[in-house]
Amino acid sequence: MRNESAGRRFLSASITDYNDAIVVFPKNLIANAFGFKKYQWQYATTEQCKAVDAKALFNH
């Protein structure tokens, strides 16, 4: 479980670093020239958050 939380922290820090970098001079000039956009977090939908029925997965 510790590796998962470390991975999430690394991803979060990386996204924050990226988003910060593309808005600060002079990196913003390069980012705009190449069309870099801010990364938007992807959240699970309500449907995706529901519990999975494991029996249904294995009873095909």
Short mmCIF file of C-alpha atoms in Angstrom, two decimals:
data_model
loop_
_atom_site.label_atom_id
_atom_site.label_comp_id
_atom_site.label_asym_id
_atom_site.label_seq_id
_atom_site.Cartn_x
_atom_site.Cartn_y
_atom_site.Cartn_z
CA MET A 1 0.00 0.00 0.00
CA ARG A 2 2.90 2.37 0.65
CA ASN A 3 4.06 2.06 -2.96
CA GLU A 4 0.61 3.07 -4.22
CA SER A 5 0.52 6.22 -2.11
CA ALA A 6 4.10 7.05 -3.11
CA GLY A 7 3.08 6.66 -6.74
CA ARG A 8 0.09 8.97 -6.28
CA ARG A 9 2.27 11.57 -4.56
CA PHE A 10 4.82 11.38 -7.39
CA LEU A 11 2.11 11.73 -10.04
CA SER A 12 0.51 14.64 -8.22
CA ALA A 13 3.85 16.43 -7.82
CA SER A 14 4.72 15.82 -11.46
CA ILE A 15 1.41 17.24 -12.69
CA THR A 16 1.79 20.27 -10.42
CA ASP A 17 5.36 20.85 -11.65
CA TYR A 18 4.27 20.56 -15.28
CA ASN A 19 1.29 22.89 -14.86
CA ASP A 20 3.42 25.44 -13.02
CA ALA A 21 6.23 25.27 -15.58
CA ILE A 22 4.08 26.01 -18.62
CA VAL A 23 2.78 29.28 -17.17
CA VAL A 24 6.08 30.77 -15.93
CA PHE A 25 8.35 32.88 -18.15
CA PRO A 26 10.31 31.85 -20.25
CA LYS A 27 8.95 28.29 -20.39
CA ASN A 28 5.49 29.64 -21.15
CA LEU A 29 6.78 30.98 -24.48
CA ILE A 30 7.95 27.53 -25.51
CA ALA A 31 4.82 25.87 -24.14
CA ASN A 32 2.58 28.24 -26.10
CA ALA A 33 4.64 27.80 -29.27
CA PHE A 34 4.23 24.01 -29.11
CA GLY A 35 0.63 24.04 -27.91
CA PHE A 36 1.17 22.57 -24.44
CA LYS A 37 -1.97 22.75 -22.32
CA LYS A 38 -2.54 22.47 -18.59
CA TYR A 39 -3.14 18.90 -17.50
CA GLN A 40 -6.62 18.35 -16.12
CA TRP A 41 -7.10 15.61 -13.55
CA GLN A 42 -9.32 12.76 -14.66
CA TYR A 43 -11.86 11.75 -12.05
CA ALA A 44 -13.88 8.57 -11.96
CA THR A 45 -17.54 8.87 -12.84
CA THR A 46 -20.23 7.84 -10.38
CA GLU A 47 -20.71 4.63 -12.38
CA GLN A 48 -16.99 3.82 -12.22
CA CYS A 49 -16.96 4.30 -8.44
CA LYS A 50 -19.56 1.57 -7.86
CA ALA A 51 -18.38 -1.76 -6.50
CA VAL A 52 -17.49 -4.36 -9.12
CA ASP A 53 -19.41 -7.63 -9.13
CA ALA A 54 -16.50 -10.09 -9.26
CA LYS A 55 -18.81 -13.10 -9.75
CA ALA A 56 -20.20 -11.55 -12.92
CA LEU A 57 -16.68 -11.07 -14.25
CA PHE A 58 -15.83 -14.76 -13.89
CA ASN A 59 -19.17 -16.30 -14.86
CA HIS A 60 -19.19 -15.71 -18.60
#
